[in-house]
Coordinates of C-alpha atoms and ligand atoms in Angstrom, one line a residue:
M1 CA 10.5 -7.3 23.0
T2 CA 7.0 -7.9 21.5
S3 CA 6.4 -10.8 19.3
S4 CA 3.5 -11.3 17.1
L5 CA 1.7 -14.9 17.3
Q6 CA -0.6 -16.4 14.1
S7 CA -3.7 -15.3 13.9
P8 CA -5.9 -17.2 15.6
F9 CA -8.2 -17.3 13.4
Q10 CA -5.8 -18.3 10.5
G11 CA -6.9 -21.9 9.5
A12 CA -10.7 -21.6 10.8
G13 CA -12.3 -21.4 7.6
L14 CA -12.2 -17.3 8.1
S15 CA -10.2 -16.2 5.2
E16 CA -12.8 -17.9 3.2
V17 CA -15.7 -15.5 4.2
Q18 CA -16.9 -12.5 2.3
P19 CA -18.2 -9.3 4.2
T20 CA -21.9 -9.9 4.6
P21 CA -23.7 -7.2 2.2
P22 CA -26.3 -5.1 3.7
S23 CA -29.8 -5.8 2.6
T24 CA -30.6 -5.2 -0.9
D25 CA -34.3 -4.2 -0.4
T26 CA -33.4 -0.5 -1.2
P27 CA -36.3 2.0 -2.0
P28 CA -35.9 4.2 -5.5
L29 CA -35.4 7.8 -4.5
T30 CA -34.1 11.4 -5.7
I31 CA -30.8 12.1 -4.0
V32 CA -30.3 16.0 -3.9
I33 CA -26.8 16.6 -2.8
F34 CA -26.2 20.6 -2.0
G35 CA -22.5 21.4 -2.8
A36 CA -22.0 19.0 -5.8
S37 CA -18.9 20.4 -7.1
G38 CA -17.5 20.3 -3.7
D39 CA -14.5 17.9 -2.2
L40 CA -17.0 15.7 -0.3
T41 CA -19.2 14.9 -3.3
H42 CA -16.2 14.1 -5.6
R43 CA -14.3 12.0 -3.4
K44 CA -16.4 10.4 -1.0
L45 CA -20.2 10.6 -1.9
V46 CA -20.6 10.3 -5.4
P47 CA -17.8 7.0 -5.4
A48 CA -19.8 5.7 -2.6
L49 CA -23.1 5.7 -4.5
F50 CA -21.5 4.1 -7.7
D51 CA -20.2 1.3 -5.2
L52 CA -23.3 0.6 -4.0
M53 CA -24.9 0.9 -7.4
V54 CA -22.3 -2.0 -8.2
D55 CA -23.2 -4.1 -5.4
G56 CA -26.5 -4.1 -6.3
L57 CA -27.2 -1.8 -3.2
L58 CA -28.9 1.4 -5.1
H59 CA -32.5 0.7 -6.6
P60 CA -32.3 1.3 -10.4
E61 CA -34.5 4.4 -10.6
T62 CA -32.4 6.4 -8.2
R63 CA -32.1 9.8 -9.4
I64 CA -28.9 12.2 -8.2
L65 CA -29.2 15.8 -8.6
G66 CA -26.1 17.7 -7.9
V67 CA -26.8 21.2 -7.0
A68 CA -24.0 23.9 -6.8
R69 CA -23.1 27.7 -7.7
S70 CA -20.7 26.9 -11.0
P71 CA -22.5 27.0 -13.9
K72 CA -22.3 23.6 -16.0
T73 CA -24.4 21.1 -17.9
H74 CA -25.5 17.5 -16.9
E75 CA -22.8 16.2 -19.3
E76 CA -20.0 18.3 -18.1
F77 CA -21.1 17.3 -14.3
R78 CA -21.2 13.8 -15.6
G79 CA -17.5 14.1 -17.0
E80 CA -16.2 15.6 -13.4
L81 CA -18.1 12.7 -11.6
R82 CA -16.7 9.7 -14.3
A83 CA -12.8 11.2 -13.5
S84 CA -13.7 11.5 -9.4
V85 CA -15.2 7.4 -9.9
Q86 CA -12.0 6.3 -11.4
T87 CA -9.9 8.0 -9.0
F88 CA -11.9 7.5 -5.5
A89 CA -14.3 4.4 -6.1
R90 CA -13.7 1.0 -4.6
S91 CA -14.7 -0.6 -7.6
T92 CA -12.8 0.4 -10.4
N93 CA -12.8 -2.9 -12.0
H94 CA -16.5 -2.1 -12.8
L95 CA -16.1 1.4 -14.7
D96 CA -17.8 -0.2 -17.6
L97 CA -20.9 0.5 -15.4
F98 CA -20.6 4.0 -14.9
S99 CA -22.5 4.4 -18.6
E100 CA -25.5 3.0 -16.7
F101 CA -24.3 4.9 -13.3
E102 CA -24.4 8.6 -15.5
K103 CA -27.9 8.0 -16.6
K104 CA -29.0 8.8 -13.2
I105 CA -27.0 12.1 -12.8
F106 CA -28.4 15.8 -13.2
Y107 CA -27.1 18.9 -12.3
H108 CA -28.8 22.4 -11.2
P109 CA -26.6 25.5 -11.0
M110 CA -27.5 28.2 -8.3
T111 CA -27.0 30.0 -5.9
F112 CA -28.0 29.0 -2.2
D113 CA -29.7 31.9 -1.5
D114 CA -31.7 32.0 -4.9
P115 CA -35.5 31.5 -4.4
N116 CA -35.7 30.6 -8.4
G117 CA -33.1 27.8 -7.4
Y118 CA -35.9 26.0 -5.1
T119 CA -38.6 26.9 -7.5
A120 CA -36.9 25.1 -10.0
I121 CA -35.5 22.2 -7.6
R122 CA -39.3 21.4 -6.8
T123 CA -40.6 21.6 -10.1
T124 CA -37.6 18.8 -10.8
L125 CA -39.0 16.7 -7.8
L126 CA -42.6 17.2 -8.9
S127 CA -42.0 16.2 -12.9
D128 CA -42.9 12.7 -14.3
E129 CA -39.4 12.0 -14.9
F130 CA -38.2 12.3 -11.2
R131 CA -41.7 11.8 -9.1
K132 CA -42.7 8.4 -10.6
P133 CA -39.9 6.4 -10.6
T134 CA -38.2 7.1 -7.7
R135 CA -42.2 6.9 -6.0
G136 CA -41.7 10.6 -4.4
N137 CA -38.6 9.4 -2.1
V138 CA -36.3 12.4 -1.8
L139 CA -33.4 12.6 0.7
Y140 CA -31.3 15.7 0.9
Y141 CA -27.6 16.0 1.5
L142 CA -26.1 19.3 2.8
A143 CA -22.7 18.9 1.4
T144 CA -22.0 22.4 1.8
P145 CA -19.7 24.8 4.1
P146 CA -21.5 24.9 7.5
S147 CA -22.5 28.3 7.1
Y148 CA -25.2 27.3 4.1
F149 CA -26.6 24.7 6.2
V150 CA -29.6 26.8 7.7
P151 CA -30.2 29.2 4.5
I152 CA -30.9 26.0 2.9
I153 CA -33.1 24.4 5.5
R154 CA -35.3 27.6 5.6
N155 CA -35.7 27.8 2.2
L156 CA -36.3 24.0 2.2
G157 CA -39.0 24.8 4.4
S158 CA -40.4 27.8 2.6
F159 CA -40.6 26.3 -0.7
G160 CA -42.4 22.8 0.6
L161 CA -39.4 20.7 0.0
A162 CA -39.2 19.6 3.3
K163 CA -42.4 17.7 3.0
I164 CA -42.6 17.7 -0.4
N165 CA -44.6 14.3 -1.1
E166 CA -46.6 14.3 2.2
D167 CA -50.4 13.5 2.7
T168 CA -50.5 12.0 -1.2
G169 CA -52.4 8.6 0.1
E170 CA -49.9 6.6 -0.8
T171 CA -48.4 3.2 0.5
P172 CA -46.0 3.0 1.2
A173 CA -45.9 7.0 2.0
P174 CA -42.8 8.3 0.2
F175 CA -40.2 9.8 2.3
T176 CA -38.2 13.0 2.8
R177 CA -35.2 12.7 4.6
I178 CA -31.9 15.1 5.1
I179 CA -28.4 14.5 6.1
V180 CA -26.4 17.2 7.5
E181 CA -22.9 17.0 7.4
K182 CA -20.5 17.9 10.2
P183 CA -19.5 20.1 11.6
F184 CA -22.8 20.2 13.9
G185 CA -22.3 23.4 15.3
R186 CA -19.3 24.7 16.9
D187 CA -20.6 25.0 20.5
L188 CA -23.7 24.4 23.0
A189 CA -25.3 27.5 21.8
S190 CA -24.9 27.2 17.8
A191 CA -25.6 23.3 18.0
R192 CA -28.4 24.2 20.0
D193 CA -29.7 26.8 17.5
L194 CA -29.0 25.0 14.4
N195 CA -30.7 22.0 15.9
R196 CA -33.6 24.4 16.5
E197 CA -33.7 25.6 12.9
V198 CA -33.4 21.9 11.2
L199 CA -36.4 20.9 13.8
Q200 CA -38.6 23.7 12.4
V201 CA -38.6 22.0 9.0
F202 CA -38.1 18.7 9.2
A203 CA -39.4 16.2 12.5
E204 CA -36.3 14.5 13.9
P205 CA -36.8 11.1 12.6
Q206 CA -36.3 12.5 8.7
V207 CA -32.9 13.7 10.4
Y208 CA -29.5 12.7 9.9
R209 CA -26.4 13.8 11.3
I210 CA -23.5 12.5 9.8
D211 CA -20.0 11.3 11.6
H212 CA -18.2 9.3 8.8
Y213 CA -16.3 7.5 11.9
L214 CA -19.8 5.7 12.4
G215 CA -19.8 4.0 9.2
K216 CA -16.3 2.5 9.7
E217 CA -16.7 -1.4 10.4
T218 CA -14.3 -1.4 13.2
V219 CA -16.0 1.2 15.1
Q220 CA -19.5 -0.8 14.7
N221 CA -17.4 -3.6 15.4
I222 CA -16.4 -1.8 19.1
V223 CA -19.9 -2.9 20.2
V224 CA -20.2 -6.1 18.5
F225 CA -17.1 -7.2 19.8
R226 CA -18.1 -6.6 23.4
L227 CA -21.4 -7.6 23.3
S228 CA -20.9 -10.9 21.7
N229 CA -17.9 -12.2 23.4
P230 CA -18.5 -12.7 27.2
V231 CA -14.5 -13.4 27.7
F232 CA -14.4 -9.8 27.1
G233 CA -18.0 -8.5 27.8
N234 CA -17.6 -9.8 31.5
L235 CA -14.1 -8.0 31.6
W236 CA -15.8 -4.7 30.5
N237 CA -15.9 -2.2 33.7
N238 CA -14.0 -0.7 36.8
V239 CA -13.7 -4.3 38.4
F240 CA -10.8 -4.9 35.6
V241 CA -10.0 -2.3 33.7
K242 CA -7.5 0.0 34.7
S243 CA -8.0 2.9 31.8
V244 CA -9.2 3.4 28.8
H245 CA -7.0 5.3 26.0
I246 CA -8.9 6.3 22.7
S247 CA -6.1 7.8 20.2
V248 CA -6.8 9.3 16.8
H249 CA -3.4 10.4 15.5
E250 CA -3.1 11.5 12.2
S251 CA 0.1 12.1 10.1
V252 CA -0.9 15.0 8.1
G253 CA -0.9 18.3 8.8
V254 CA -3.6 21.2 7.7
E255 CA -3.9 20.0 4.1
G256 CA -4.7 23.6 2.7
R257 CA -7.4 23.9 5.1
G258 CA -5.8 26.0 7.3
G259 CA -8.4 29.1 7.4
Y260 CA -11.1 26.3 8.8
F261 CA -8.7 24.8 11.0
E262 CA -7.3 27.6 12.7
E263 CA -10.9 28.5 13.5
A264 CA -12.1 25.0 14.6
G265 CA -8.8 23.5 16.4
I266 CA -8.6 20.0 16.8
L267 CA -11.3 20.0 19.5
R268 CA -13.7 21.0 17.3
D269 CA -12.4 19.0 14.4
M270 CA -11.8 15.6 15.8
V271 CA -12.6 15.0 19.9
Q272 CA -16.5 16.8 19.9
N273 CA -17.4 14.4 17.2
H274 CA -15.0 11.3 16.3
L275 CA -13.1 10.7 19.5
F276 CA -16.5 11.0 21.5
Q277 CA -18.2 8.5 19.1
L278 CA -15.7 6.3 20.2
M279 CA -15.7 6.8 23.6
T280 CA -19.8 6.4 23.8
L281 CA -19.5 3.0 21.7
T282 CA -16.7 1.7 24.5
A283 CA -18.8 2.9 27.2
M284 CA -22.1 2.5 27.1
E285 CA -24.5 0.0 28.5
P286 CA -25.8 -2.5 26.4
P287 CA -28.8 -1.5 24.8
V288 CA -32.2 -3.1 25.7
A289 CA -32.4 -3.6 22.1
F290 CA -30.2 -3.8 18.8
E291 CA -31.9 -0.7 17.0
A292 CA -31.4 2.9 16.3
E293 CA -33.2 4.5 19.2
S294 CA -32.0 2.0 22.0
I295 CA -28.5 2.5 21.1
R296 CA -28.7 6.1 21.0
D297 CA -29.9 6.3 24.2
E298 CA -27.4 4.4 26.0
K299 CA -24.5 6.9 24.1
V300 CA -26.6 9.7 25.7
K301 CA -26.8 8.2 28.9
V302 CA -22.3 8.0 28.6
L303 CA -22.2 11.8 27.3
R304 CA -24.4 12.7 30.7
S305 CA -22.2 10.7 33.1
L306 CA -19.1 12.6 32.2
K307 CA -17.8 14.3 35.4
P308 CA -18.2 17.9 34.2
V309 CA -14.9 20.0 34.2
R310 CA -14.2 22.9 36.1
I311 CA -12.3 25.8 35.2
D312 CA -9.8 24.9 37.6
D313 CA -9.8 21.3 36.9
L314 CA -8.3 22.3 33.7
P315 CA -4.9 22.2 34.0
R316 CA -5.2 18.8 35.5
T317 CA -7.4 17.6 32.6
I318 CA -6.0 18.9 29.2
V319 CA -2.7 19.4 27.7
R320 CA -2.5 21.5 24.7
G321 CA 0.0 21.1 21.8
Q322 CA 1.4 22.8 18.1
Y323 CA 3.5 21.2 15.9
T324 CA 6.7 23.0 14.7
V325 CA 8.5 22.4 11.8
G326 CA 9.7 18.7 11.6
E327 CA 9.6 15.7 9.1
V328 CA 7.3 12.8 8.7
D329 CA 7.8 9.8 6.8
G330 CA 11.6 11.1 6.1
V331 CA 9.9 14.1 4.6
P332 CA 10.5 17.8 5.8
V333 CA 7.0 19.6 6.7
Q334 CA 6.5 23.1 8.0
G335 CA 5.4 24.0 11.4
Y336 CA 1.6 25.0 12.3
R337 CA 2.5 28.6 12.2
N338 CA 3.6 28.8 8.3
E339 CA 1.2 27.0 7.1
P340 CA -0.9 29.0 4.7
K341 CA -3.7 31.4 6.1
I342 CA -2.3 30.6 9.7
P343 CA -1.2 34.0 11.8
P344 CA 2.2 33.9 13.4
L345 CA 1.3 33.7 16.7
S346 CA -1.7 31.5 16.4
D347 CA -2.8 29.7 19.7
T348 CA -4.8 26.8 18.3
S349 CA -4.1 23.4 19.3
T350 CA -3.4 20.9 17.2
F351 CA -2.8 18.3 19.6
V352 CA -4.8 17.5 22.9
R353 CA -4.5 14.8 25.2
M354 CA -7.9 14.8 27.5
K355 CA -8.4 12.9 30.9
V356 CA -12.3 12.2 31.1
E357 CA -14.4 10.6 33.6
I358 CA -17.7 8.6 33.2
Q359 CA -19.4 8.8 36.6
N360 CA -21.4 5.7 36.6
W361 CA -21.6 2.1 38.2
R362 CA -19.7 0.7 35.3
W363 CA -16.5 2.9 34.9
A364 CA -16.5 5.0 38.3
G365 CA -12.4 5.5 38.8
V366 CA -11.5 4.3 35.2
P367 CA -10.2 7.4 33.6
F368 CA -10.8 8.1 29.8
Y369 CA -7.6 9.3 28.3
L370 CA -8.6 11.0 25.1
T371 CA -5.7 12.2 22.7
A372 CA -5.8 13.2 19.1
G373 CA -3.2 14.9 16.9
K374 CA -1.8 16.3 13.7
R375 CA 1.4 15.7 12.3
M376 CA 2.1 13.0 14.3
S377 CA 4.7 9.8 13.5
K378 CA 2.1 7.9 12.2
R379 CA -1.4 7.8 11.1
E380 CA -3.2 5.5 13.4
T381 CA -6.6 5.3 15.4
L382 CA -7.0 2.8 18.5
V383 CA -8.8 2.1 21.4
R384 CA -6.8 0.7 24.4
I385 CA -8.4 -1.0 27.0
V386 CA -5.9 -1.6 29.7
F387 CA -6.2 -4.3 32.3
K388 CA -5.7 -4.1 36.4
D389 CA -2.8 -6.0 37.4
F390 CA -3.4 -9.2 40.2
P391 CA -3.9 -7.6 43.7
F392 CA -0.8 -9.4 44.7
A393 CA 1.6 -9.1 42.0
L394 CA 4.0 -12.6 42.2
F395 CA 6.6 -12.0 39.6
R396 CA 6.9 -8.4 39.6
L397 CA 7.7 -8.7 43.5
A398 CA 10.5 -11.5 42.6
G399 CA 12.2 -8.7 40.8
T400 CA 11.2 -10.6 37.3
P401 CA 11.8 -8.6 34.3
G402 CA 9.4 -8.0 31.7
T403 CA 5.9 -8.1 33.4
V404 CA 3.5 -5.9 31.3
P405 CA -0.5 -5.3 31.8
N406 CA -2.9 -7.0 29.7
E407 CA -4.3 -4.8 27.0
L408 CA -6.7 -5.3 24.7
I409 CA -5.8 -3.1 21.5
I410 CA -8.8 -2.1 19.0
R411 CA -7.0 -0.6 15.9
I412 CA -9.8 1.2 14.2
Q413 CA -7.3 2.4 11.1
P414 CA -5.1 1.1 9.5
N415 CA -4.4 -2.4 9.8
E416 CA -7.9 -2.9 11.0
G417 CA -7.8 -5.6 14.1
I418 CA -7.8 -6.7 17.4
A419 CA -4.5 -7.4 19.4
L420 CA -4.5 -8.8 23.0
R421 CA -1.3 -8.3 24.9
F422 CA 0.0 -10.5 27.5
G423 CA 2.7 -11.9 29.0
I424 CA 4.5 -15.4 28.7
K425 CA 7.8 -17.0 29.9
K426 CA 10.6 -16.5 27.8
P427 CA 12.0 -20.4 26.9
G428 CA 15.0 -20.8 28.6
G429 CA 16.3 -21.3 32.2
S430 CA 16.1 -18.1 34.0
L431 CA 12.6 -16.7 34.9
M432 CA 12.1 -14.1 32.3
I433 CA 8.3 -12.9 31.2
D434 CA 8.3 -11.8 27.7
P435 CA 5.1 -9.7 26.6
V436 CA 3.5 -11.1 23.3
E437 CA 0.6 -10.0 21.3
M438 CA -1.9 -12.2 19.5
N439 CA -3.4 -10.6 16.8
F440 CA -6.8 -10.6 14.5
S441 CA -6.3 -8.6 11.0
Y442 CA -9.6 -7.7 9.3
Q443 CA -7.2 -8.1 5.6
Q444 CA -6.1 -11.4 6.7
A445 CA -9.5 -13.0 7.5
Y446 CA -11.6 -11.1 4.6
R447 CA -10.2 -11.1 1.4
A448 CA -12.8 -8.9 0.3
Q449 CA -12.5 -5.0 0.6
A450 CA -15.4 -3.6 3.4
P451 CA -17.5 -1.0 2.0
E452 CA -16.4 2.6 2.6
A453 CA -17.7 4.6 5.4
Y454 CA -20.0 6.7 3.3
E455 CA -21.0 3.6 1.3
R456 CA -22.6 2.0 4.9
L457 CA -23.9 5.6 6.0
L458 CA -25.3 6.5 2.5
H459 CA -27.3 3.2 2.1
D460 CA -28.4 3.5 6.1
A461 CA -29.7 6.7 5.5
I462 CA -31.8 5.4 2.0
V463 CA -33.3 2.1 4.0
G464 CA -34.2 4.7 6.8
D465 CA -32.1 3.2 9.4
S466 CA -30.8 6.1 11.8
T467 CA -28.7 3.9 14.0
L468 CA -24.9 5.3 12.7
F469 CA -26.4 9.0 13.0
A470 CA -26.3 11.5 15.8
R471 CA -28.9 12.7 17.5
N472 CA -30.1 16.3 18.6
D473 CA -29.3 15.2 22.5
E474 CA -26.0 13.3 21.7
V475 CA -24.6 16.6 19.6
E476 CA -26.3 19.0 22.3
N477 CA -25.0 16.7 25.3
S478 CA -21.4 16.3 23.6
W479 CA -21.2 20.4 23.1
N480 CA -22.4 20.8 26.8
F481 CA -19.4 18.9 27.9
M482 CA -16.9 20.4 25.9
A483 CA -18.0 23.8 26.9
P484 CA -14.8 24.4 29.6
F485 CA -12.5 23.4 27.1
L486 CA -13.7 26.1 24.5
G487 CA -12.8 29.5 26.3
D488 CA -9.2 30.7 26.6
L489 CA -7.0 28.2 27.5
T490 CA -3.6 30.0 27.0
K491 CA -3.7 30.7 30.6
L492 CA -4.9 27.4 32.0
S493 CA -3.5 25.3 29.5
P494 CA -0.7 26.7 27.7
L495 CA 0.6 25.6 24.3
R496 CA 3.0 23.2 24.1
F497 CA 5.3 22.9 21.2
Y498 CA 6.4 19.3 19.4
T499 CA 8.3 18.4 16.3
A500 CA 6.2 17.5 13.4
G501 CA 6.6 13.8 13.2
T502 CA 6.8 13.1 16.8
D503 CA 4.2 11.7 18.9
G504 CA 3.0 14.8 20.5
P505 CA 4.4 17.4 23.6
E506 CA 6.5 15.7 26.5
E507 CA 4.1 17.1 28.9
Q508 CA 1.4 15.1 27.2
D509 CA 1.3 12.6 30.5
R510 CA 0.9 15.4 33.1
I511 CA -2.6 14.6 33.6
G512 CA -2.1 11.3 34.4
E513 CA -1.1 7.9 33.3
P514 CA 1.4 8.1 30.4
S515 CA 0.3 6.9 26.9
P516 CA 0.7 3.3 26.4
A517 CA 3.9 2.6 23.8
Ligands
NAP601 N1 -14.1 17.6 2.6 C1 -14.1 16.3 3.1 O1 -13.4 15.3 3.1 C2 -15.1 16.4 4.2 C3 -14.7 15.4 5.3 C4 -16.0 15.5 6.1 C5 -16.7 16.3 6.2 N2 -16.6 17.6 5.1 C6 -17.9 18.7 5.4 O2 -18.9 18.4 4.0 C7 -19.0 20.0 4.0 C8 -18.6 20.3 2.6 O3 -16.9 20.4 2.3 P1 -16.5 20.0 1.0 O4 -14.8 19.9 1.4 O5 -17.0 19.4 -0.1 O6 -16.4 21.9 0.9 P2 -16.3 22.6 -1.0 O7 -15.2 21.9 -1.5 O8 -15.8 23.7 -0.3 O9 -17.2 22.2 -1.5 C9 -18.6 23.4 -1.1 C10 -19.6 23.2 -2.1 O10 -20.4 24.5 -1.8 C11 -20.7 25.1 -2.9 N3 -21.2 26.0 -2.8 C12 -20.1 27.3 -1.9 N4 -21.0 28.3 -1.8 C13 -22.1 28.3 -2.3 C14 -23.3 29.3 -2.4 N5 -23.3 30.5 -2.2 N6 -23.7 28.9 -3.7 C15 -24.1 27.8 -4.2 N7 -22.7 26.6 -4.1 C16 -22.1 27.0 -3.2 C17 -19.6 25.1 -3.9 O11 -20.0 25.4 -5.0 P3 -19.1 26.2 -6.4 O12 -17.6 25.3 -6.2 O13 -19.7 25.4 -7.7 O14 -18.7 27.6 -6.4 C18 -19.0 23.5 -3.7 O15 -19.7 22.7 -4.2 C19 -18.2 20.6 4.8 O16 -19.4 20.8 5.9 C20 -17.6 19.9 5.6 O17 -17.1 20.2 6.7 C21 -15.8 17.5 3.9

C-alpha cells in the first residue's frame, strides 16, 4: 500500500509564491506565420501570443502577419482568432484586451508556391507601417505541413526575405529568425537534407527548431532540480542509480490524424523528439555555463554516447505494440486498424518500449527504458529514477514484507511535481516496511497558472534565446541513433497487440526490468 505524505513545502510560505515572469524587455517585431489558418495557429500560437501580451511580454508595436491559402480579409481572420483566443488562451478573464490585440493582426492569402505572394510579403515588411514600428525585426514561423518547409525556405531565400533588413547600419541591427515546427525530417537523410536547405538560406543562430516539450516548466525543472540540489545531484550516476524509466503515455488515439500517424508511427511522432529531449536533459553532464550553446553541447554528447543498436540486437532492445478495440475512461474506442485512413493490416506501432544505454562514465551499466504509447489507461508523462538497493539487504533477507527500491518520480504532466518513494516502519508490533511517497505538487505550491509551452518558446525566440530549441547536430544525432529502428521490424520485433485503455502489451517486460508500477 502506498500512502501519501503532506507536501514538505506546505507551510513554508511557497504557496504565496507566483511563477517568475520572464524578462519584459522584448523587442518589437513582425511575426509572419505560414499556415495561419491551421490547427496549430488557432489552438496554440495565437492564444500564446495573446497571453504574452496580457502578461506584458509582447512589445506594443508587434505585428502578426498570417499567411495561408484560404482567401479571407483581415477582419475575417481577426474574427476567427477571437474565437480561438476565447477557447484556448490562458487569460480568458482579460478578453477585453482582444480589441487591442487584434490591431496587431493582418492576413495575406497566397499559396506557398506563388512568387507574387513572397513579393507581396516583402513589400509589406518594408512598408512604413511595418518596417518603422518593428525596427525591421522579423520572425517567420513555419506552422505548415512539413512538405512545405523546403519550398517556403527556398522562396524566403530567393526573395531576399531571409536577410531582409541586414546591412542597414542600424544599432541594434534588425534580426531575422525562423521557427521550424516538428517533425524535423523523418530519418537521418531527410533531416540532413532539411538542415542543408535551411542553412543555405539562414545562418544557424537564426534557426529555432521547436519541440514544444522543452517549453514545459516541468521539463526545464529536470535540469534545475538535479543541478541545484546536491542531495539528488550527487546520486545522479551509475554508483547509485539502478535504472531510469521515461514514459509518455497518452489516452488519446490518432484523433483524426490517421493518415499522418500511419506514415510516422510512434517512433517518429514521440520518441525521436519528446522522449529524447527528456532523456538528454536527464542524462547530460552539468554544462560549463547555464546558456544555450553549453547546454546544447551537453545534450549532443549524450546522443553521441548512445550505444549503437545492431540489427540483431533489435529483438532485445524494442517491443512494439498496436492497440485493439477497448475502453478508455469508460468510453468504448475502436482499434487502430479501424481508425479512418488506416489500412486493415497496418504494421504501424502505437506503442514502443526501448532499452537504451549511454556509454559514458556517468551512466555505463544503467539501462534507460523509453516508453511511449497511445490509447493507454491514462495520460501521464514521467521520468522515474530507480535507485540501487544497499549491497546487503538486511530487511529483505530477514523476510520482511514490503521493501521497495527508493524512487524519484518527476511528473511532467499532469499533476506536475516530484515524488520520492521510500520505506518506513509500519506502526505496530511486527516488523513490516510500508512504501510511502513524499509529494511536491506545483499546483499546490504555486497558485498562478504556469505559462503554456508555446508562450515560453515564442517569447524565447522573440528575445533570441535558443536554449530550448534543438541545434542541427542534435537533430541529426538523434536520427542517426534511430536508424535501425526505422526499417522493417515485422520479423525482428513483431507487433504485440494490446487492448485500448490498458498499459500496453504484456510482452513489454521482455527487454529487461519490468515497468515500475
Ligand atoms: N496541430 C498541432 O497541435 C501541432 C502540434 C505540434 C506540431 N505541429 C506541427 O505544426 C505544423 C502545422 O500543423 P497543423 O496541425 O496546424 O496543420 P493544418 O491544420 O493542416 O494547417 C496547415 C496550414 O497550412 C496551410 N496550407 C497548406 N497547404 C498550403 C498551400 N499549398 N499554400 C498555402 N497554404 C497552405 C493551410 O491553409 P488553408 O487551411 O487555408 O488551406 C493551413 O493554414 C505541422 O508541421 C505539424 O507537424 C502541430
